[in-house]
Amino acid sequence: MNAFFYKEWLKNRWFYLLSAAFSLLLCLYVTLNLHRLCNLRGAAHFWEAALTKDAIFIQLLHYMPLLLGIAAALVQFIPEMLQKRIKLTLHLPCNYFYSIGSMLLFGLCMLCCIFLLNLSALGIALRSIFAPEIVSRILLTALPWYLSGLTAYVLCAWICLEPNWKRRVLNGIVSACVLRIFFMSDTPEAYNRFLPILAVYTLLICALPFISVERFKTGKD
Amino acid sequence: MIECKHLTHYYGKRLIYEDLSFTVPQGRILGLLGKNGTGKTTTINLLSGFLKPHSGECRIFGQDVQQMEPALRRNIGLLIEGHVQYTFMDIRQIERFYARFYPNWKSKIYYELMDLLQVAPKQRISRMSCGQRSQVALGLLMAQDPELLILDDFSLGLDPGYRRLFIDYLRDFVKSKGKTVFLTSHIIQDMERLIDDCIIMDYGHILLQKPVSYLLENYYQYNFTLSQPCRLDIPEFYHPNILHNRVETGGFLPPEAAEGILQAHGVDYSDFSARHVPLEDIFIGLTGKY
């Protein structure tokens, strides 16, 4: 697994470093803006908005994890397919569950690190304005967005690894429907009871890229 | 070492080949020759397990390639058309990556070859010339030290110097260690210097599988002039090419026997000559120019 992590790190390190910097800057922008408005209008106004109007103040980050997940999969898997490097990987003396699984695990780990950094930064910055209960409400509301980023990464890998164009389109349609589930409600904490199911759902979706690889191995073109 | 039996394959409804069977004995270098579209890369893909035949089976080391244990692939070196490699790595990084998968990895042999290349240690493979990339790919194959090498169009994109370098290193490595090689190349002069046996493929089937020495010693190119235009439908003569009554054809009959056949068919001819030709001319003679 170390070897695959080493390879993927060499290939994708600049993407993940830039993504981490970009997402942290976006979190910083959102929270600094909130701090500025608090200084202008007073924190009480925002507390009231949070408690009575379901405001969560970080709407700008709504689709950011999703887009990062999609971009991560494209950057990681499109060159593998276009330059036929996937054949080199599949020819290595190990099971493809192990090789492709390690590549996927690398991407998921890197995204998890970035997302945890984001949530930690948001938590720390928001804690200086709001009570812990409001901060936790905001972060719990954002959690499905970040989970959608992980799911989007896996689904996009499934599409990229698929060898047949028609099936890619079909996989794309299925993926769009699956990802829609993460954005069905804007109500804060609407997903709280559903979060464990969403997490299991994401784990189950991790099986899909292996179907594409199996099809690639048998030459379904 | 390699055994393919009754292979039939289609792309959609297009038949690539039908009932194709061949074997590659241990310690031999076998070249697969064929025009574009005769299924050379398809055969490589079948052998490397990236394609499932419509029917038939390929076995390497006695195992069906589709069901092959991953560990057995340690003994198969694969060169993908265009010397595909992880081009985002430099020569040290790629060596470090592959070494973890192969217990018998021989880094010395790799670095000896890399020392001959004029590349900076931190130069990425993507910034190397095609010739340099081919040497990196060859160095990695040699360091892997596999029993069987499968090389798909190893000469693609290489200038004559790098082609010669590749062939000389490969032949020395393979012959000194008794390796088995199955390869394709579109440059047939290269094959003559490298391979022991060849399979010549035509559309849909194998035309012949023979040692190269047999072809070089037994194939003749015949030239003669027809006194008057006529059709030459003689099965012993491959693809007769007639231009201004001058005929160029070929076959495996000695010159006297070839002339005897012409006379037996009542062909009125003069200026008959027969000569041995290089492998490329044999290939064109057997498969035709079109």
mmCIF file of N, CA and C in Angstrom, chain B residues 174-272:
data_model
loop_
_atom_site.group_PDB
_atom_site.id
_atom_site.type_symbol
_atom_site.label_atom_id
_atom_site.label_comp_id
_atom_site.label_asym_id
_atom_site.label_seq_id
_atom_site.Cartn_x
_atom_site.Cartn_y
_atom_site.Cartn_z
ATOM 1 N N VAL B 174 18.325 -11.148 -22.974
ATOM 2 C CA VAL B 174 17.456 -12.314 -23.150
ATOM 3 C C VAL B 174 18.280 -13.573 -23.415
ATOM 4 N N LYS B 175 19.275 -13.464 -24.262
ATOM 5 C CA LYS B 175 20.059 -14.653 -24.627
ATOM 6 C C LYS B 175 20.969 -15.090 -23.486
ATOM 7 N N SER B 176 21.516 -14.120 -22.747
ATOM 8 C CA SER B 176 22.427 -14.506 -21.658
ATOM 9 C C SER B 176 21.669 -15.149 -20.504
ATOM 10 N N LYS B 177 20.380 -14.852 -20.373
ATOM 11 C CA LYS B 177 19.633 -15.386 -19.236
ATOM 12 C C LYS B 177 18.558 -16.395 -19.634
ATOM 13 N N GLY B 178 18.496 -16.720 -20.908
ATOM 14 C CA GLY B 178 17.541 -17.744 -21.354
ATOM 15 C C GLY B 178 16.084 -17.337 -21.198
ATOM 16 N N LYS B 179 15.791 -16.057 -21.402
ATOM 17 C CA LYS B 179 14.407 -15.589 -21.243
ATOM 18 C C LYS B 179 13.585 -15.908 -22.495
ATOM 19 N N THR B 180 12.288 -15.861 -22.317
ATOM 20 C CA THR B 180 11.370 -16.045 -23.445
ATOM 21 C C THR B 180 10.754 -14.691 -23.776
ATOM 22 N N VAL B 181 10.630 -14.397 -25.057
ATOM 23 C CA VAL B 181 10.074 -13.097 -25.447
ATOM 24 C C VAL B 181 8.989 -13.286 -26.510
ATOM 25 N N PHE B 182 7.904 -12.553 -26.329
ATOM 26 C CA PHE B 182 6.856 -12.481 -27.353
ATOM 27 C C PHE B 182 6.716 -11.004 -27.692
ATOM 28 N N LEU B 183 6.944 -10.634 -28.960
ATOM 29 C CA LEU B 183 6.940 -9.209 -29.276
ATOM 30 C C LEU B 183 6.306 -8.907 -30.624
ATOM 31 N N THR B 184 5.924 -7.659 -30.750
ATOM 32 C CA THR B 184 5.460 -7.167 -32.045
ATOM 33 C C THR B 184 6.262 -5.910 -32.370
ATOM 34 N N SER B 185 6.403 -5.642 -33.640
ATOM 35 C CA SER B 185 7.027 -4.389 -34.071
ATOM 36 C C SER B 185 6.551 -4.140 -35.491
ATOM 37 N N HIS B 186 6.420 -2.870 -35.858
ATOM 38 C CA HIS B 186 6.013 -2.606 -37.239
ATOM 39 C C HIS B 186 7.240 -2.432 -38.125
ATOM 40 N N ILE B 187 8.445 -2.445 -37.519
ATOM 41 C CA ILE B 187 9.658 -2.315 -38.331
ATOM 42 C C ILE B 187 10.317 -3.697 -38.413
ATOM 43 N N ILE B 188 10.200 -4.313 -39.575
ATOM 44 C CA ILE B 188 10.573 -5.718 -39.673
ATOM 45 C C ILE B 188 12.080 -5.921 -39.778
ATOM 46 N N GLN B 189 12.812 -4.905 -40.253
ATOM 47 C CA GLN B 189 14.287 -5.051 -40.242
ATOM 48 C C GLN B 189 14.771 -5.311 -38.813
ATOM 49 N N ASP B 190 14.117 -4.668 -37.826
ATOM 50 C CA ASP B 190 14.509 -4.850 -36.421
ATOM 51 C C ASP B 190 14.325 -6.293 -35.994
ATOM 52 N N MET B 191 13.242 -6.870 -36.472
ATOM 53 C CA MET B 191 12.902 -8.240 -36.072
ATOM 54 C C MET B 191 13.991 -9.210 -36.509
ATOM 55 N N GLU B 192 14.501 -8.978 -37.701
ATOM 56 C CA GLU B 192 15.484 -9.905 -38.262
ATOM 57 C C GLU B 192 16.710 -10.021 -37.352
ATOM 58 N N ARG B 193 17.079 -8.915 -36.712
ATOM 59 C CA ARG B 193 18.242 -8.900 -35.828
ATOM 60 C C ARG B 193 17.940 -9.531 -34.478
ATOM 61 N N LEU B 194 16.660 -9.648 -34.170
ATOM 62 C CA LEU B 194 16.285 -9.976 -32.792
ATOM 63 C C LEU B 194 15.635 -11.344 -32.607
ATOM 64 N N ILE B 195 14.717 -11.694 -33.495
ATOM 65 C CA ILE B 195 13.844 -12.831 -33.173
ATOM 66 C C ILE B 195 14.371 -14.167 -33.707
ATOM 67 N N ASP B 196 13.952 -15.240 -33.017
ATOM 68 C CA ASP B 196 14.295 -16.597 -33.463
ATOM 69 C C ASP B 196 13.196 -17.141 -34.377
ATOM 70 N N ASP B 197 11.962 -16.927 -33.937
ATOM 71 C CA ASP B 197 10.805 -17.458 -34.680
ATOM 72 C C ASP B 197 9.855 -16.320 -35.000
ATOM 73 N N CYS B 198 9.059 -16.525 -36.030
ATOM 74 C CA CYS B 198 8.041 -15.498 -36.267
ATOM 75 C C CYS B 198 6.712 -16.125 -36.648
ATOM 76 N N ILE B 199 5.676 -15.397 -36.260
ATOM 77 C CA ILE B 199 4.323 -15.738 -36.702
ATOM 78 C C ILE B 199 3.921 -14.626 -37.654
ATOM 79 N N ILE B 200 3.545 -14.973 -38.864
ATOM 80 C CA ILE B 200 3.048 -13.946 -39.783
ATOM 81 C C ILE B 200 1.532 -14.061 -39.836
ATOM 82 N N MET B 201 0.885 -12.955 -39.484
ATOM 83 C CA MET B 201 -0.585 -12.958 -39.437
ATOM 84 C C MET B 201 -1.151 -12.264 -40.660
ATOM 85 N N ASP B 202 -2.215 -12.839 -41.154
ATOM 86 C CA ASP B 202 -2.985 -12.163 -42.190
ATOM 87 C C ASP B 202 -4.342 -11.862 -41.559
ATOM 88 N N TYR B 203 -5.210 -11.190 -42.300
ATOM 89 C CA TYR B 203 -6.499 -10.841 -41.708
ATOM 90 C C TYR B 203 -7.270 -12.104 -41.328
ATOM 91 N N GLY B 204 -7.464 -12.280 -40.033
ATOM 92 C CA GLY B 204 -8.313 -13.370 -39.561
ATOM 93 C C GLY B 204 -7.617 -14.683 -39.262
ATOM 94 N N HIS B 205 -6.363 -14.838 -39.652
ATOM 95 C CA HIS B 205 -5.710 -16.126 -39.395
ATOM 96 C C HIS B 205 -4.180 -15.991 -39.406
ATOM 97 N N ILE B 206 -3.510 -17.081 -38.984
ATOM 98 C CA ILE B 206 -2.048 -17.118 -39.030
ATOM 99 C C ILE B 206 -1.632 -17.678 -40.387
ATOM 100 N N LEU B 207 -0.745 -16.961 -41.056
ATOM 101 C CA LEU B 207 -0.263 -17.409 -42.365
ATOM 102 C C LEU B 207 0.792 -18.502 -42.175
ATOM 103 N N LEU B 208 1.730 -18.237 -41.271
ATOM 104 C CA LEU B 208 2.705 -19.280 -40.933
ATOM 105 C C LEU B 208 3.416 -18.960 -39.629
ATOM 106 N N GLN B 209 3.938 -19.996 -38.993
ATOM 107 C CA GLN B 209 4.812 -19.839 -37.819
ATOM 108 C C GLN B 209 6.059 -20.664 -38.069
ATOM 109 N N LYS B 210 7.183 -20.000 -38.254
ATOM 110 C CA LYS B 210 8.428 -20.696 -38.609
ATOM 111 C C LYS B 210 9.609 -19.982 -37.963
ATOM 112 N N PRO B 211 10.742 -20.689 -37.807
ATOM 113 C CA PRO B 211 11.962 -19.991 -37.396
ATOM 114 C C PRO B 211 12.381 -19.014 -38.497
ATOM 115 N N VAL B 212 12.951 -17.877 -38.085
ATOM 116 C CA VAL B 212 13.376 -16.875 -39.064
ATOM 117 C C VAL B 212 14.432 -17.478 -40.002
ATOM 118 N N SER B 213 15.307 -18.308 -39.431
ATOM 119 C CA SER B 213 16.372 -18.908 -40.255
ATOM 120 C C SER B 213 15.760 -19.760 -41.374
ATOM 121 N N TYR B 214 14.669 -20.448 -41.085
ATOM 122 C CA TYR B 214 14.001 -21.268 -42.096
ATOM 123 C C TYR B 214 13.500 -20.380 -43.239
ATOM 124 N N LEU B 215 12.880 -19.254 -42.857
ATOM 125 C CA LEU B 215 12.343 -18.341 -43.886
ATOM 126 C C LEU B 215 13.466 -17.771 -44.742
ATOM 127 N N LEU B 216 14.532 -17.350 -44.075
ATOM 128 C CA LEU B 216 15.634 -16.721 -44.817
ATOM 129 C C LEU B 216 16.301 -17.716 -45.769
ATOM 130 N N GLU B 217 16.318 -18.996 -45.366
ATOM 131 C CA GLU B 217 17.001 -20.004 -46.187
ATOM 132 C C GLU B 217 16.104 -20.615 -47.261
ATOM 133 N N ASN B 218 14.798 -20.581 -47.037
ATOM 134 C CA ASN B 218 13.906 -21.326 -47.945
ATOM 135 C C ASN B 218 12.971 -20.464 -48.789
ATOM 136 N N TYR B 219 12.850 -19.188 -48.444
ATOM 137 C CA TYR B 219 11.953 -18.346 -49.238
ATOM 138 C C TYR B 219 12.758 -17.706 -50.368
ATOM 139 N N TYR B 220 12.167 -17.691 -51.573
ATOM 140 C CA TYR B 220 12.802 -17.059 -52.743
ATOM 141 C C TYR B 220 11.883 -15.986 -53.286
ATOM 142 N N GLN B 221 12.502 -14.935 -53.750
ATOM 143 C CA GLN B 221 11.742 -13.956 -54.537
ATOM 144 C C GLN B 221 12.029 -14.257 -56.003
ATOM 145 N N TYR B 222 10.978 -14.473 -56.779
ATOM 146 C CA TYR B 222 11.130 -14.787 -58.202
ATOM 147 C C TYR B 222 10.791 -13.554 -59.037
ATOM 148 N N ASN B 223 11.606 -13.315 -60.054
ATOM 149 C CA ASN B 223 11.318 -12.245 -61.016
ATOM 150 C C ASN B 223 11.405 -12.839 -62.420
ATOM 151 N N PHE B 224 10.453 -12.522 -63.255
ATOM 152 C CA PHE B 224 10.507 -12.963 -64.647
ATOM 153 C C PHE B 224 9.614 -12.067 -65.507
ATOM 154 N N THR B 225 9.816 -12.169 -66.809
ATOM 155 C CA THR B 225 9.031 -11.340 -67.735
ATOM 156 C C THR B 225 8.073 -12.247 -68.506
ATOM 157 N N LEU B 226 6.842 -11.814 -68.580
ATOM 158 C CA LEU B 226 5.842 -12.570 -69.342
ATOM 159 C C LEU B 226 5.916 -12.145 -70.814
ATOM 160 N N SER B 227 5.864 -13.119 -71.712
ATOM 161 C CA SER B 227 5.894 -12.780 -73.146
ATOM 162 C C SER B 227 4.590 -12.111 -73.561
ATOM 163 N N GLN B 228 3.490 -12.529 -72.925
ATOM 164 C CA GLN B 228 2.211 -11.862 -73.172
ATOM 165 C C GLN B 228 1.416 -11.838 -71.862
ATOM 166 N N PRO B 229 0.597 -10.782 -71.697
ATOM 167 C CA PRO B 229 -0.124 -10.652 -70.423
ATOM 168 C C PRO B 229 -0.989 -11.885 -70.127
ATOM 169 N N CYS B 230 -0.934 -12.315 -68.888
ATOM 170 C CA CYS B 230 -1.820 -13.422 -68.465
ATOM 171 C C CYS B 230 -1.981 -13.361 -66.948
ATOM 172 N N ARG B 231 -2.983 -14.091 -66.441
ATOM 173 C CA ARG B 231 -3.188 -14.151 -64.991
ATOM 174 C C ARG B 231 -2.321 -15.266 -64.429
ATOM 175 N N LEU B 232 -1.785 -15.025 -63.233
ATOM 176 C CA LEU B 232 -0.945 -16.052 -62.606
ATOM 177 C C LEU B 232 -1.663 -16.577 -61.360
ATOM 178 N N ASP B 233 -2.519 -17.570 -61.549
ATOM 179 C CA ASP B 233 -3.220 -18.150 -60.393
ATOM 180 C C ASP B 233 -2.556 -19.463 -60.013
ATOM 181 N N ILE B 234 -1.347 -19.353 -59.479
ATOM 182 C CA ILE B 234 -0.586 -20.556 -59.099
ATOM 183 C C ILE B 234 -0.431 -20.540 -57.579
ATOM 184 N N PRO B 235 -1.005 -21.517 -56.871
ATOM 185 C CA PRO B 235 -1.000 -21.458 -55.403
ATOM 186 C C PRO B 235 0.407 -21.411 -54.792
ATOM 187 N N GLU B 236 1.397 -21.962 -55.478
ATOM 188 C CA GLU B 236 2.766 -21.979 -54.913
ATOM 189 C C GLU B 236 3.419 -20.591 -54.942
ATOM 190 N N PHE B 237 2.882 -19.683 -55.765
ATOM 191 C CA PHE B 237 3.448 -18.330 -55.877
ATOM 192 C C PHE B 237 2.564 -17.348 -55.092
ATOM 193 N N TYR B 238 3.183 -16.674 -54.120
ATOM 194 C CA TYR B 238 2.421 -15.752 -53.263
ATOM 195 C C TYR B 238 2.309 -14.369 -53.911
ATOM 196 N N HIS B 239 1.128 -13.836 -53.941
ATOM 197 C CA HIS B 239 0.834 -12.456 -54.351
ATOM 198 C C HIS B 239 1.653 -11.969 -55.545
ATOM 199 N N PRO B 240 1.475 -12.566 -56.730
ATOM 200 C CA PRO B 240 2.236 -12.072 -57.886
ATOM 201 C C PRO B 240 1.900 -10.613 -58.192
ATOM 202 N N ASN B 241 2.954 -9.831 -58.392
ATOM 203 C CA ASN B 241 2.776 -8.409 -58.690
ATOM 204 C C ASN B 241 3.286 -8.178 -60.114
ATOM 205 N N ILE B 242 2.397 -7.807 -61.039
ATOM 206 C CA ILE B 242 2.772 -7.689 -62.449
ATOM 207 C C ILE B 242 2.759 -6.222 -62.857
ATOM 208 N N LEU B 243 3.895 -5.736 -63.340
ATOM 209 C CA LEU B 243 4.002 -4.354 -63.803
ATOM 210 C C LEU B 243 4.734 -4.370 -65.140
ATOM 211 N N HIS B 244 4.033 -3.918 -66.196
ATOM 212 C CA HIS B 244 4.583 -3.943 -67.562
ATOM 213 C C HIS B 244 5.137 -5.332 -67.912
ATOM 214 N N ASN B 245 4.357 -6.353 -67.648
ATOM 215 C CA ASN B 245 4.698 -7.761 -67.928
ATOM 216 C C ASN B 245 5.856 -8.314 -67.097
ATOM 217 N N ARG B 246 6.427 -7.462 -66.210
ATOM 218 C CA ARG B 246 7.496 -7.934 -65.326
ATOM 219 C C ARG B 246 6.829 -8.420 -64.025
ATOM 220 N N VAL B 247 7.121 -9.669 -63.656
ATOM 221 C CA VAL B 247 6.447 -10.274 -62.498
ATOM 222 C C VAL B 247 7.408 -10.324 -61.315
ATOM 223 N N GLU B 248 6.861 -9.940 -60.142
ATOM 224 C CA GLU B 248 7.605 -10.139 -58.885
ATOM 225 C C GLU B 248 6.697 -10.963 -57.984
ATOM 226 N N THR B 249 7.188 -12.111 -57.584
ATOM 227 C CA THR B 249 6.395 -12.966 -56.687
ATOM 228 C C THR B 249 7.363 -13.735 -55.792
ATOM 229 N N GLY B 250 6.863 -14.651 -55.010
ATOM 230 C CA GLY B 250 7.758 -15.383 -54.121
ATOM 231 C C GLY B 250 7.153 -16.696 -53.709
ATOM 232 N N GLY B 251 7.976 -17.541 -53.116
ATOM 233 C CA GLY B 251 7.493 -18.834 -52.654
ATOM 234 C C GLY B 251 8.610 -19.653 -52.049
ATOM 235 N N PHE B 252 8.262 -20.847 -51.627
ATOM 236 C CA PHE B 252 9.234 -21.695 -50.935
ATOM 237 C C PHE B 252 9.835 -22.777 -51.844
ATOM 238 N N LEU B 253 9.567 -22.706 -53.126
ATOM 239 C CA LEU B 253 10.116 -23.721 -54.039
ATOM 240 C C LEU B 253 11.513 -23.311 -54.485
ATOM 241 N N PRO B 254 12.454 -24.274 -54.610
ATOM 242 C CA PRO B 254 13.764 -23.937 -55.176
ATOM 243 C C PRO B 254 13.572 -23.439 -56.608
ATOM 244 N N PRO B 255 14.538 -22.648 -57.146
ATOM 245 C CA PRO B 255 14.341 -22.024 -58.464
ATOM 246 C C PRO B 255 13.958 -23.016 -59.558
ATOM 247 N N GLU B 256 14.591 -24.188 -59.586
ATOM 248 C CA GLU B 256 14.292 -25.153 -60.654
ATOM 249 C C GLU B 256 12.840 -25.625 -60.553
ATOM 250 N N ALA B 257 12.412 -25.910 -59.328
ATOM 251 C CA ALA B 257 11.030 -26.373 -59.135
ATOM 252 C C ALA B 257 10.034 -25.270 -59.495
ATOM 253 N N ALA B 258 10.393 -24.009 -59.179
ATOM 254 C CA ALA B 258 9.498 -22.893 -59.508
ATOM 255 C C ALA B 258 9.353 -22.766 -61.022
ATOM 256 N N GLU B 259 10.473 -22.908 -61.722
ATOM 257 C CA GLU B 259 10.401 -22.830 -63.191
ATOM 258 C C GLU B 259 9.578 -23.988 -63.742
ATOM 259 N N GLY B 260 9.756 -25.170 -63.134
ATOM 260 C CA GLY B 260 8.987 -26.347 -63.550
ATOM 261 C C GLY B 260 7.491 -26.101 -63.417
ATOM 262 N N ILE B 261 7.091 -25.434 -62.317
ATOM 263 C CA ILE B 261 5.669 -25.136 -62.088
ATOM 264 C C ILE B 261 5.163 -24.181 -63.172
ATOM 265 N N LEU B 262 5.992 -23.161 -63.486
ATOM 266 C CA LEU B 262 5.581 -22.187 -64.519
ATOM 267 C C LEU B 262 5.365 -22.908 -65.849
ATOM 268 N N GLN B 263 6.320 -23.806 -66.170
ATOM 269 C CA GLN B 263 6.198 -24.526 -67.442
ATOM 270 C C GLN B 263 4.978 -25.453 -67.431
ATOM 271 N N ALA B 264 4.762 -26.097 -66.288
ATOM 272 C CA ALA B 264 3.609 -27.005 -66.192
ATOM 273 C C ALA B 264 2.286 -26.255 -66.387
ATOM 274 N N HIS B 265 2.252 -24.980 -65.977
ATOM 275 C CA HIS B 265 1.037 -24.171 -66.154
ATOM 276 C C HIS B 265 1.009 -23.479 -67.522
ATOM 277 N N GLY B 266 2.002 -23.745 -68.352
ATOM 278 C CA GLY B 266 2.018 -23.189 -69.704
ATOM 279 C C GLY B 266 2.264 -21.696 -69.754
ATOM 280 N N VAL B 267 2.998 -21.184 -68.772
ATOM 281 C CA VAL B 267 3.287 -19.738 -68.751
ATOM 282 C C VAL B 267 4.480 -19.476 -69.670
ATOM 283 N N ASP B 268 4.299 -18.520 -70.586
ATOM 284 C CA ASP B 268 5.367 -18.156 -71.506
ATOM 285 C C ASP B 268 6.182 -17.024 -70.866
ATOM 286 N N TYR B 269 7.407 -17.316 -70.427
ATOM 287 C CA TYR B 269 8.178 -16.327 -69.656
ATOM 288 C C TYR B 269 9.634 -16.306 -70.115
ATOM 289 N N SER B 270 10.353 -15.254 -69.702
ATOM 290 C CA SER B 270 11.797 -15.179 -69.936
ATOM 291 C C SER B 270 12.447 -14.434 -68.772
ATOM 292 N N ASP B 271 13.766 -14.324 -68.773
ATOM 293 C CA ASP B 271 14.537 -13.588 -67.733
ATOM 294 C C ASP B 271 14.190 -14.036 -66.317
ATOM 295 N N PHE B 272 14.071 -15.325 -66.073
ATOM 296 C CA PHE B 272 13.712 -15.812 -64.736
ATOM 297 C C PHE B 272 14.904 -15.668 -63.788
#
